[in-house]
Short mmCIF file of C-alpha atoms in Angstrom, two decimals:
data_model
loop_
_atom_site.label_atom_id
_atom_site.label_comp_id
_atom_site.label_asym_id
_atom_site.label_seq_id
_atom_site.Cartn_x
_atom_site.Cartn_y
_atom_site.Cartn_z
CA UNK N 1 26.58 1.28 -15.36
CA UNK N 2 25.91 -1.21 -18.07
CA UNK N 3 22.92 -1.14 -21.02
CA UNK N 4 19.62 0.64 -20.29
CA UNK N 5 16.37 -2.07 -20.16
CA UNK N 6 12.71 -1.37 -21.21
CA UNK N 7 10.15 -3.30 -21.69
CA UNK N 8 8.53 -3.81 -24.81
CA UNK N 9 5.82 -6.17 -24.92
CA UNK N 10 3.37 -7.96 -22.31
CA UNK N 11 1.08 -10.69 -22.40
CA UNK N 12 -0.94 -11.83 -19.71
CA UNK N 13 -3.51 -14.30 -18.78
CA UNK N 14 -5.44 -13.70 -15.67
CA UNK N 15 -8.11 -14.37 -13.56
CA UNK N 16 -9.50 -11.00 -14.30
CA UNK N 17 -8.93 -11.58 -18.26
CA UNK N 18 -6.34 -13.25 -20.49
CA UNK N 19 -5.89 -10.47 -22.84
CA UNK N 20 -3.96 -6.90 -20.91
CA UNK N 21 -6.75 -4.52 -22.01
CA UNK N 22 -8.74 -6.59 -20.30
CA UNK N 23 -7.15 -7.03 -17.29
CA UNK N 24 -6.29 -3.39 -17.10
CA UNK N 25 -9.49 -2.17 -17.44
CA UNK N 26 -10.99 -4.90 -14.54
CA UNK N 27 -8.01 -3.19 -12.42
CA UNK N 28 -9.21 0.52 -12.72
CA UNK N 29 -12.74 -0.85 -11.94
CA UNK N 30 -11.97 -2.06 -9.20
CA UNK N 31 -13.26 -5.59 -10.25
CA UNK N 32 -12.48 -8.66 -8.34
CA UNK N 33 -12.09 -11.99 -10.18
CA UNK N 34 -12.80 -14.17 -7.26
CA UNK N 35 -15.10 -16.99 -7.28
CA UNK N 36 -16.33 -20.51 -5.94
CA UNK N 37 -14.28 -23.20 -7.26
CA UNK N 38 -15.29 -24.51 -10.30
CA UNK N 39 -12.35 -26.81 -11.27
CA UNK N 40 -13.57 -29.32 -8.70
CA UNK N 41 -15.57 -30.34 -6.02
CA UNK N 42 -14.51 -28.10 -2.77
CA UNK N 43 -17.60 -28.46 -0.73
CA UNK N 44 -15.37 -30.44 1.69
CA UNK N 45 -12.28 -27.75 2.18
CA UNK N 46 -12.61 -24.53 5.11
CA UNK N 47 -11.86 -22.85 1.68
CA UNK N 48 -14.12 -23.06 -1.11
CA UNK N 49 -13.19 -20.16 -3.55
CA UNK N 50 -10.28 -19.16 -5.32
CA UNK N 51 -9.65 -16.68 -8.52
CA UNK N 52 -9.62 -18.76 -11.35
CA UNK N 53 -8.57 -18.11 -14.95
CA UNK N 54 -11.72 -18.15 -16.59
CA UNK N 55 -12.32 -19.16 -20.61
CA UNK N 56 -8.85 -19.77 -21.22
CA UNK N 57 -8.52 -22.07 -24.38
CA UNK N 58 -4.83 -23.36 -24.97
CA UNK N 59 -5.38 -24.19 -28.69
CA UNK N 60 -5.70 -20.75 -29.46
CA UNK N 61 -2.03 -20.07 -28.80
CA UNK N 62 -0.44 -23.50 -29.42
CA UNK N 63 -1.12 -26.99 -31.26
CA UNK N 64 -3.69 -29.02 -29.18
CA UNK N 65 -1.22 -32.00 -28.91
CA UNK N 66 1.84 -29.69 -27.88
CA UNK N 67 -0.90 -28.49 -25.25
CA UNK N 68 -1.72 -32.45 -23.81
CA UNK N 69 2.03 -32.47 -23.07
CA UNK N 70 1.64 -29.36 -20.81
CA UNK N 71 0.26 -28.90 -17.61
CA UNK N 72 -1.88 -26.11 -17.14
CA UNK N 73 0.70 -23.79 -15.33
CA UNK N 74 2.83 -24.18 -18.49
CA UNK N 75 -0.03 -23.59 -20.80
CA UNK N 76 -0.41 -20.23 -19.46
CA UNK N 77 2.87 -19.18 -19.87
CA UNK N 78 3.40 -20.34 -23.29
CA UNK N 79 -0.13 -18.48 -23.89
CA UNK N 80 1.26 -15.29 -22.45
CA UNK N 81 4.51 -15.44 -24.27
CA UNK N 82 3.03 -15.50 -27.29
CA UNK N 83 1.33 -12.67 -26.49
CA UNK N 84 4.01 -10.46 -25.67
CA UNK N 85 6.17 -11.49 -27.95
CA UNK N 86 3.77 -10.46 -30.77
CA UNK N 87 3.00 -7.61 -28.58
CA UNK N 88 6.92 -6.29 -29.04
CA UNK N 89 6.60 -6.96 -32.36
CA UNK N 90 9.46 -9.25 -31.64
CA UNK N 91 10.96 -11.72 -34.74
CA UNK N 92 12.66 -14.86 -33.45
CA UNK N 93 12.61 -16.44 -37.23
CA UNK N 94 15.47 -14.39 -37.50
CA UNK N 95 18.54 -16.46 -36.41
CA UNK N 96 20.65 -14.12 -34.82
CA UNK N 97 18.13 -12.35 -33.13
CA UNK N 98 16.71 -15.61 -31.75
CA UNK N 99 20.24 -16.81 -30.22
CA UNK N 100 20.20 -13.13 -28.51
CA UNK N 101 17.34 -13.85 -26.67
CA UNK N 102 16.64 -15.82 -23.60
CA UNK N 103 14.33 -16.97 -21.64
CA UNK N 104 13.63 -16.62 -17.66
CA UNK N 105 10.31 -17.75 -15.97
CA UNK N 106 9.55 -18.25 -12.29
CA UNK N 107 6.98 -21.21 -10.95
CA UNK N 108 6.87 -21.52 -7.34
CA UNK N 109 4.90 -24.59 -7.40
CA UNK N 110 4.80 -25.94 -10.54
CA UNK N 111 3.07 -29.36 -12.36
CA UNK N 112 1.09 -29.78 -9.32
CA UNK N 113 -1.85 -31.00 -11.22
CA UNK N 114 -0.35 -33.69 -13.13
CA UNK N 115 1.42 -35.01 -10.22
CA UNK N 116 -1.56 -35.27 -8.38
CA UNK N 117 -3.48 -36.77 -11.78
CA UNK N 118 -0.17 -39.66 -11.95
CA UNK N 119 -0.35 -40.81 -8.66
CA UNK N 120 -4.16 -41.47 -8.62
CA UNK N 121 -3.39 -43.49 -11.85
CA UNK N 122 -0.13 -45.39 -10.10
CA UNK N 123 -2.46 -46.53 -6.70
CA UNK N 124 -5.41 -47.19 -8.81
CA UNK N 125 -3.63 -48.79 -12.38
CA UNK N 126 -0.23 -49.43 -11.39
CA UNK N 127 3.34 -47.77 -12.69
CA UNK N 128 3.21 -49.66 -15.60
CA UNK N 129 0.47 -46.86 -16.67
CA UNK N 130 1.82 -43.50 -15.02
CA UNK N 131 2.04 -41.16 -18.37
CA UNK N 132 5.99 -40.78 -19.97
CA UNK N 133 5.53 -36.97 -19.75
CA UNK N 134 5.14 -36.99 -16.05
CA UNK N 135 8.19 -35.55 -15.09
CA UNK N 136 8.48 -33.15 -18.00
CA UNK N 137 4.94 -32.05 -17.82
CA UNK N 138 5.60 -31.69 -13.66
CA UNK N 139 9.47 -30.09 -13.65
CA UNK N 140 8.76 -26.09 -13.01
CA UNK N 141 11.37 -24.97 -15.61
CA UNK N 142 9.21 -26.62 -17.82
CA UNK N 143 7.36 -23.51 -18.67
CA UNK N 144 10.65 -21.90 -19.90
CA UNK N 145 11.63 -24.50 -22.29
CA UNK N 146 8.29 -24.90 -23.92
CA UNK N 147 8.48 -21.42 -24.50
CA UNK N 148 11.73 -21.92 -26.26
CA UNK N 149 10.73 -24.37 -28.06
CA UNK N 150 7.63 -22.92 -29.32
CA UNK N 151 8.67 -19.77 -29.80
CA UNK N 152 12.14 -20.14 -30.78
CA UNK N 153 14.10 -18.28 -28.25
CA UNK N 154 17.59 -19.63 -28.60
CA UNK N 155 19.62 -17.91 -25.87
CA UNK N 156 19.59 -17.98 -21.75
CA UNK N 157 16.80 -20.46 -20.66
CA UNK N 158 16.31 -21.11 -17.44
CA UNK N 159 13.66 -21.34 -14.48
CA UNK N 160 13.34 -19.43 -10.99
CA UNK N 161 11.56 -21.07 -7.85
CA UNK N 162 11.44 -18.90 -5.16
CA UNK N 163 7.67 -19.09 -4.26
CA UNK N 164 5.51 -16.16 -4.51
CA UNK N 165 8.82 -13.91 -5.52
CA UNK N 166 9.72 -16.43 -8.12
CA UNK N 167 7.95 -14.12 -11.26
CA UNK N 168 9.90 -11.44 -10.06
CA UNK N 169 13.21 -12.90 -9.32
CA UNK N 170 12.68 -14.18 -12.71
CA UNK N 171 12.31 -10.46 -14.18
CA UNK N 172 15.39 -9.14 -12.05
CA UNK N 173 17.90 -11.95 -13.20
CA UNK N 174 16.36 -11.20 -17.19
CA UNK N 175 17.19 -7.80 -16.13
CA UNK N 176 20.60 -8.14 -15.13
CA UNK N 177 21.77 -10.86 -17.95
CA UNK N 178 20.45 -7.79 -20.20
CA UNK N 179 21.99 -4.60 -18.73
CA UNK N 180 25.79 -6.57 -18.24
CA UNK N 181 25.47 -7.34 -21.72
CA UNK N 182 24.57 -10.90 -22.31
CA UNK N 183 21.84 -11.27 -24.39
CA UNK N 184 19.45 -8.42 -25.74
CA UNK N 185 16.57 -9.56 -24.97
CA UNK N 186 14.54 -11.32 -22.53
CA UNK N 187 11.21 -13.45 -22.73
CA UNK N 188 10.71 -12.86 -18.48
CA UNK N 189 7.98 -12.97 -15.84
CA UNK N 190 5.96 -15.58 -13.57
CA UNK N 191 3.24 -18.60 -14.03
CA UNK N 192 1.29 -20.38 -11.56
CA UNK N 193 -1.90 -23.06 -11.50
CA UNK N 194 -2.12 -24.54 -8.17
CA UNK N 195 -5.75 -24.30 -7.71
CA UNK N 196 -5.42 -28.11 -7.35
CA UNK N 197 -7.02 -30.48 -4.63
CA UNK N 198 -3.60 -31.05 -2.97
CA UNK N 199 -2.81 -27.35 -3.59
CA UNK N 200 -5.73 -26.29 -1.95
CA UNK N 201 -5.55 -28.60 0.93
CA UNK N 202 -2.00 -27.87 1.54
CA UNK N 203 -2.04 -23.85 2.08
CA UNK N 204 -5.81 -25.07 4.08
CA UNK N 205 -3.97 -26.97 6.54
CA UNK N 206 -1.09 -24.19 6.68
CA UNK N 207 -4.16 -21.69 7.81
CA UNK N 208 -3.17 -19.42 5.49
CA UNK N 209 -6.45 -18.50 2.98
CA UNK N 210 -9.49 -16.65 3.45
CA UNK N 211 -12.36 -18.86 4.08
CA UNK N 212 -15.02 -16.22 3.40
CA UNK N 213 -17.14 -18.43 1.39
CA UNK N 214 -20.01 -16.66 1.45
CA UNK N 215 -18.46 -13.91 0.12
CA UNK N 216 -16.01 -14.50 -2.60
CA UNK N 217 -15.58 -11.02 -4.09
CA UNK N 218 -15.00 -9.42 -0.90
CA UNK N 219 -12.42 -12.35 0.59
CA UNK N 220 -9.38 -10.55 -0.24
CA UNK N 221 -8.89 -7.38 1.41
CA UNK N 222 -4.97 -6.37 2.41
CA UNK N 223 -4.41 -4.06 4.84
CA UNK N 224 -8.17 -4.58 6.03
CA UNK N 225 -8.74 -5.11 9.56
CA UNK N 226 -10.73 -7.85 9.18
CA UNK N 227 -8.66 -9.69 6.61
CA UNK N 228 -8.16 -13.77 7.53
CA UNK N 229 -5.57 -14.45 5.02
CA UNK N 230 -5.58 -14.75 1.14
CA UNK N 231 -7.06 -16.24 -2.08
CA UNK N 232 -5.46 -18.02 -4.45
CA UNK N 233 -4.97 -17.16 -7.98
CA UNK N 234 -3.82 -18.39 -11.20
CA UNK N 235 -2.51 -17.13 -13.96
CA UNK N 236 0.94 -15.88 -16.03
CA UNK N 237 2.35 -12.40 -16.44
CA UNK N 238 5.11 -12.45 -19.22
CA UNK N 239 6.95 -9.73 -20.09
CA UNK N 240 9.92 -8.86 -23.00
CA UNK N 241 12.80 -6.74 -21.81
CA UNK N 242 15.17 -5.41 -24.19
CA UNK N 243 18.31 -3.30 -24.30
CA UNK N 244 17.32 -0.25 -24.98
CA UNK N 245 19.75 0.14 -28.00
CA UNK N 246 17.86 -2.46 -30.25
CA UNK N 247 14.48 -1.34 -29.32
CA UNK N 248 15.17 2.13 -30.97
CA UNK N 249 16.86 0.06 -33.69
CA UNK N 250 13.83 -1.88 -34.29
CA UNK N 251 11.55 1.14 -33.41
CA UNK N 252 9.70 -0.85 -31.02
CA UNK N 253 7.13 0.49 -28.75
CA UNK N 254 8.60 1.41 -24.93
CA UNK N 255 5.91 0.31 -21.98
CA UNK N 256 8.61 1.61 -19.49
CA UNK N 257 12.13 1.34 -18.41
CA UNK N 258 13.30 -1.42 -16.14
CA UNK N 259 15.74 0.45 -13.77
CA UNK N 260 16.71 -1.66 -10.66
CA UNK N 261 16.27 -5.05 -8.85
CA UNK N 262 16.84 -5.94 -5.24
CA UNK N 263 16.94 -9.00 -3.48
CA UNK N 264 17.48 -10.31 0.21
CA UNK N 265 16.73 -13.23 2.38
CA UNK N 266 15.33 -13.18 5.58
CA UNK N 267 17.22 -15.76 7.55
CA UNK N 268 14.23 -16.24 9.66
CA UNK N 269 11.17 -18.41 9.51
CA UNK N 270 9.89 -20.90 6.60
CA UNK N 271 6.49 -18.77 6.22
CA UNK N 272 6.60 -15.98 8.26
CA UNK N 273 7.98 -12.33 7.54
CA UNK N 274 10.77 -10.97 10.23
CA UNK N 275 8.73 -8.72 12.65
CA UNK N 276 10.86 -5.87 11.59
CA UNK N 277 10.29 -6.53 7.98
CA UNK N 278 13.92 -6.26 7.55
CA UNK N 279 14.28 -8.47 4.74
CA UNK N 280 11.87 -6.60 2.42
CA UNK N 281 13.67 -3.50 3.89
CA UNK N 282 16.88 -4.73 2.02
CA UNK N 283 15.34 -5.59 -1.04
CA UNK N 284 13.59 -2.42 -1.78
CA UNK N 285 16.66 -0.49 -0.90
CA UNK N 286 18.68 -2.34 -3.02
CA UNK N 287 16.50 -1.80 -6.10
CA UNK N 288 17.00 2.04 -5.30
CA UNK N 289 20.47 1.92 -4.79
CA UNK N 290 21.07 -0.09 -8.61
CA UNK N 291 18.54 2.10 -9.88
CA UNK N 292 20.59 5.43 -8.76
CA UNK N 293 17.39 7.19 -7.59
CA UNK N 294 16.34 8.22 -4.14
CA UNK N 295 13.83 6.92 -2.21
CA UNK N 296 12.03 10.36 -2.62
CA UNK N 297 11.39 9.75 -6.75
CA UNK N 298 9.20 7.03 -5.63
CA UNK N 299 5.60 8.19 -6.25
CA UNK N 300 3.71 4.55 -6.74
CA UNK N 301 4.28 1.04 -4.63
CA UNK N 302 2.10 -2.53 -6.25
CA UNK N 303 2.82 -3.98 -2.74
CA UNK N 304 3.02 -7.82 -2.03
CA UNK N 305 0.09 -7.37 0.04
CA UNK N 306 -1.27 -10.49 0.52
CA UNK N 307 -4.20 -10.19 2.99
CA UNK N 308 -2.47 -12.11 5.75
CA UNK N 309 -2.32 -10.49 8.84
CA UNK N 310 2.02 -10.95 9.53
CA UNK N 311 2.57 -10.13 5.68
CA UNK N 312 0.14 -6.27 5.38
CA UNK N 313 1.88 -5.41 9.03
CA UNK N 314 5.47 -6.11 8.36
CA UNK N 315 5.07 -4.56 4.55
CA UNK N 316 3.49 -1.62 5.92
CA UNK N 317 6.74 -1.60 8.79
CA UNK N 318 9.17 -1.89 5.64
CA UNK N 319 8.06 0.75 3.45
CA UNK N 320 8.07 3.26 6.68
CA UNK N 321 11.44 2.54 7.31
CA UNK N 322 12.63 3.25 3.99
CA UNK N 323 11.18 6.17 3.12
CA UNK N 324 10.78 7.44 6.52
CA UNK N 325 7.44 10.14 7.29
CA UNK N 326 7.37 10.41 3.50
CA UNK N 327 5.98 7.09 3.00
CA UNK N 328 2.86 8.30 4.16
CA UNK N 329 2.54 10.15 1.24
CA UNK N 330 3.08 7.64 -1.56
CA UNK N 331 0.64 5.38 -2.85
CA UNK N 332 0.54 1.93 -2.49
CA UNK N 333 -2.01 -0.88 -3.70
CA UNK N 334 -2.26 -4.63 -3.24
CA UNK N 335 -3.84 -5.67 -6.55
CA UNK N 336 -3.71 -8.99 -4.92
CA UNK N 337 -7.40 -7.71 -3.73
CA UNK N 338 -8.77 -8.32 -7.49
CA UNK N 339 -6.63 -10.82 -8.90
CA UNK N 340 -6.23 -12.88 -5.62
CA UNK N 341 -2.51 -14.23 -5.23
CA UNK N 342 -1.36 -15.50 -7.70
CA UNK N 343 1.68 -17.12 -6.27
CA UNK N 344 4.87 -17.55 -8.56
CA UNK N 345 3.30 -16.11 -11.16
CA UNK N 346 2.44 -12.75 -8.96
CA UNK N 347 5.19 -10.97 -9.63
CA UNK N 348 5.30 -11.11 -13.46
CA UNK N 349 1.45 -9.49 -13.35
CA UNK N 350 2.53 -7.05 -10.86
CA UNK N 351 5.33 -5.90 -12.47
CA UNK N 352 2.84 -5.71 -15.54
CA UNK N 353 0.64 -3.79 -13.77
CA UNK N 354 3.07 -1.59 -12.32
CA UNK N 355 4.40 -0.41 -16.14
CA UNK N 356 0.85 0.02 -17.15
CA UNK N 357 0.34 2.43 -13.78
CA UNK N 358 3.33 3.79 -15.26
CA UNK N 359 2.41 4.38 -18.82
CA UNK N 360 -1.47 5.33 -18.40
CA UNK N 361 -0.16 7.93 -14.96
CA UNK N 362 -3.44 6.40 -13.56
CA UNK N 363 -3.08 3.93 -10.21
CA UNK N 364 -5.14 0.86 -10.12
CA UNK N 365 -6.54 0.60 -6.24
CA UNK N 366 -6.87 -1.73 -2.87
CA UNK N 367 -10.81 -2.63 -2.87
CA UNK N 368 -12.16 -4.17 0.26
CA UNK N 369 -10.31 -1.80 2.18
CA UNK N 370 -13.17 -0.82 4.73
CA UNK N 371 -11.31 -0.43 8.20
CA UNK N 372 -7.58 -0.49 7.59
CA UNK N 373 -6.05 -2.64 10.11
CA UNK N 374 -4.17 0.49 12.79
CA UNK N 375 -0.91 -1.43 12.11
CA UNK N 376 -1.39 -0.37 8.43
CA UNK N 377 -2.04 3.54 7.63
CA UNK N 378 -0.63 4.45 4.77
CA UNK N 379 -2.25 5.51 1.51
CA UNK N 380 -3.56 2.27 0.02
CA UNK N 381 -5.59 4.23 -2.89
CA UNK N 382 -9.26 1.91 -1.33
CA UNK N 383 -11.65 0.67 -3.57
CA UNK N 384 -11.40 3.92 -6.29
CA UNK N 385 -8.42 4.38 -9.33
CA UNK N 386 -6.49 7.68 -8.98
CA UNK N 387 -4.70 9.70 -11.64
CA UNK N 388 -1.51 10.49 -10.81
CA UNK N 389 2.02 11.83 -12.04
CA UNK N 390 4.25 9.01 -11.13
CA UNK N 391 7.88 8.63 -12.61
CA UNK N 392 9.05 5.38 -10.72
CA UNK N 393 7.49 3.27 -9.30
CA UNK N 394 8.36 0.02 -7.21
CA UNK N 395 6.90 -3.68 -7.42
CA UNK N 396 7.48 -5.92 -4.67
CA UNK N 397 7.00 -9.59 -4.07
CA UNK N 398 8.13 -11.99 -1.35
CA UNK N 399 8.04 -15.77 -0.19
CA UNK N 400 8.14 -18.71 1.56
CA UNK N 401 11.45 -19.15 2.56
CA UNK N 402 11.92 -15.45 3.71
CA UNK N 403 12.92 -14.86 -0.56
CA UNK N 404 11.93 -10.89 -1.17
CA UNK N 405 12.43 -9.07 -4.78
CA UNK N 406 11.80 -5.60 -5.86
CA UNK N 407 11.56 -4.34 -9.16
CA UNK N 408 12.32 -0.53 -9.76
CA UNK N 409 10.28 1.21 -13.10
CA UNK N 410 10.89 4.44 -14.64
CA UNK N 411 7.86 6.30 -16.68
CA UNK N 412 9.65 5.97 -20.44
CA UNK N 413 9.79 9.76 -21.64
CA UNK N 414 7.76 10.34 -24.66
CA UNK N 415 10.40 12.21 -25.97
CA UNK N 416 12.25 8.98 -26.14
CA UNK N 417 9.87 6.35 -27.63
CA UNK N 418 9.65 5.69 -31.10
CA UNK N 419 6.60 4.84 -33.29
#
């Protein structure tokens, strides 16, 4: 069965705050974080808004020339490491402790920016002048060794890329190198800053956002039926997962319990979902299966739900056919309609989120939802918070490339956590 996993510490940084109080409490408002674009001149792009991190000051979390090495994406997750690792209370000056812990962060896109900053320099100055730290400032595992660096984390470090699942592949393989007894614990999650002229451009021309300008805070709305596709975000969700054994030991503080992890691929299309949904089908099931519960403990689903019109359908298609008429009983939000979509780094918030649903028994909502699509009738919790008893609960990203993950939580007993 192999060594129980909780999490112990989280650190985010968000378009809806860069500190988890924060970001919580803009959740259970129902707040969006969307906005024009600010980081440059859009006025030219179908798209003109996007939810941006906002007030985020890298020298506050690492050395200002350690941050002109970094691209922005990596800034973030160095920033959000930092926080959960002093949120676990977790000492890496300790030398064996810091060669039993790793290091495991997704990117699905990135040093976009710097790229795109380099080759204006190239055409306009020549190669002569292109900076040294292009290629380490651009390389998406990046992120992961600056982290190890920084913080020093001395086992495991590696990077995932699996577009918007890549924060939570990157959560399910920390999970896994855990439980089988690898290393004890693992600095985990997702980071993403693509907000980026090319960036932009690129998912404009792929007719994939939301170009309700007007608008902003209303521009994501999953399951709506008058969604026309999504906003993108920015951000990191980091998050330290620990055998359960040395967390007692260390009487650390227990957000949750990180019980299964499912995966799949599609086999179908570069950016669209299999009608049937069949892919996210497998994944979710598989997270059940290694998590030994059945599909009727589920009481809470953070869904991928992107506000694209093939993604809400077929996600809506996948959770019926798990859980058969019961599904219309569980609730299931797209925080995606606050935070906007965050892309690789979606699944380390989400999962973040998730615990928190977990550990407060209150369920953050869908807002926007005004006239659910007919395709999509389940319980999306719209535009209001609920309390609720939940024990697991389920997290689920996908991505380009037909790559689906699902992250299985269990509500950590109080009985069991120690102060």
């Amino acid at each position: 069965m192999g060594r129980k996993v909780v999490v112990t510490g989280v650190g985010v940084v968000s378009p809806l705050g860069n500190t988890v109080p924060q970001l919580w409490d803009a959740l259970i408002a129902g707040r969006s974080g969307v906005g024009r674009i600010t980081a440059f001149d859009a006025s030219d792009y179908p798209t003109q808004i996007a939810a941006e991190v906002k007030e985020f000051d890298p020298s506050q979390y690492m050395e200002r020339h350690d941050a002109r090495r970094m691209d922005r994406f990596t800034q973030f997750a160095v920033a959000a490491a930092r926080l959960a690792v002093e949120d676990a209370g977790l000492d890496l000056s300790d030398p064996e402790r810091a060669e039993s812990t790793g290091v495991l962060i997704g990117s699905g896109v990135g040093g976009i920016a710097v790229m795109e900053e380099q080759v204006q320099v190239l055409h306009s100055r020549g190669p002569s002048r292109v900076s040294p730290f292009l290629v380490p400032m651009m390389i998406p595992d990046m992120a992961a060794g600056q982290i190890s660096i920084l913080l020093g984390a001395r086992g495991y470090n590696a990077a995932v890329v699996s577009a918007c699942a890549s924060g939570a592949h990157a959560l399910g393989e920390a999970f896994r190198l855990i439980k089988d007894g690898y290393f004890d614990a693992m600095i985990a999650g997702g980071c993403e800053a693509a907000i980026t002229p090319v960036g932009l451009a690129g998912f404009c021309a792929a007719r994939a956002l939301s170009t309700r300008n007007d608008d902003p805070t209303r521009a994501s709305r999953p399951f709506d039926k008058g969604r026309d596709g999504f906003v993108m975000g920015e951000g990191a969700g980091i998050l330290i997962l620990e055998a359960e054994s040395q967390a007692r030991a260390r009487h650390a503080h227990v957000y949750a319990e990180l019980i299964g992890f499912g995966a799949s691929g599609d086999a179908y299309h570069i950016t669209q979902p299999p009608p049937d949904g069949h892919g996210a089908v497998a994944a979710m099931r598989r997270a059940l299966q290694e998590a030994g519960v059945p599909p009727d403990a589920v009481g809470y689903i953070n869904a991928h739900g992107t506000s694209t019109p093939a993604n809400d359908r077929t996600e809506t298609l996948a959770i019926k056919t798990v859980f058969g008429e019961r599904a219309y009983s569980i609730p299931v939000s797209s925080t995606k309609s606050m935070t906007g979509h965050l892309l690789g780094a979606a699944g380390g918030v989400e999962a973040i989120v998730t615990v928190l649903a977990l550990q407060h028994q209150w369920l953050p909502p869908t807002i926007n939802l005004d006239e659910p699509d007919p395709d999509c009738d389940l319980d999306y919790i719209p535009w209001h918070a609920r309390p609720a008893q939940v024990e697991v609960a389920l997290s689920n990203s996908f991505g380009f490339g037909g790559h689906n993950a699902c992250l299985a939580f269990r509500r950590y007993p109080a009985s069991q956590e120690v102060s």
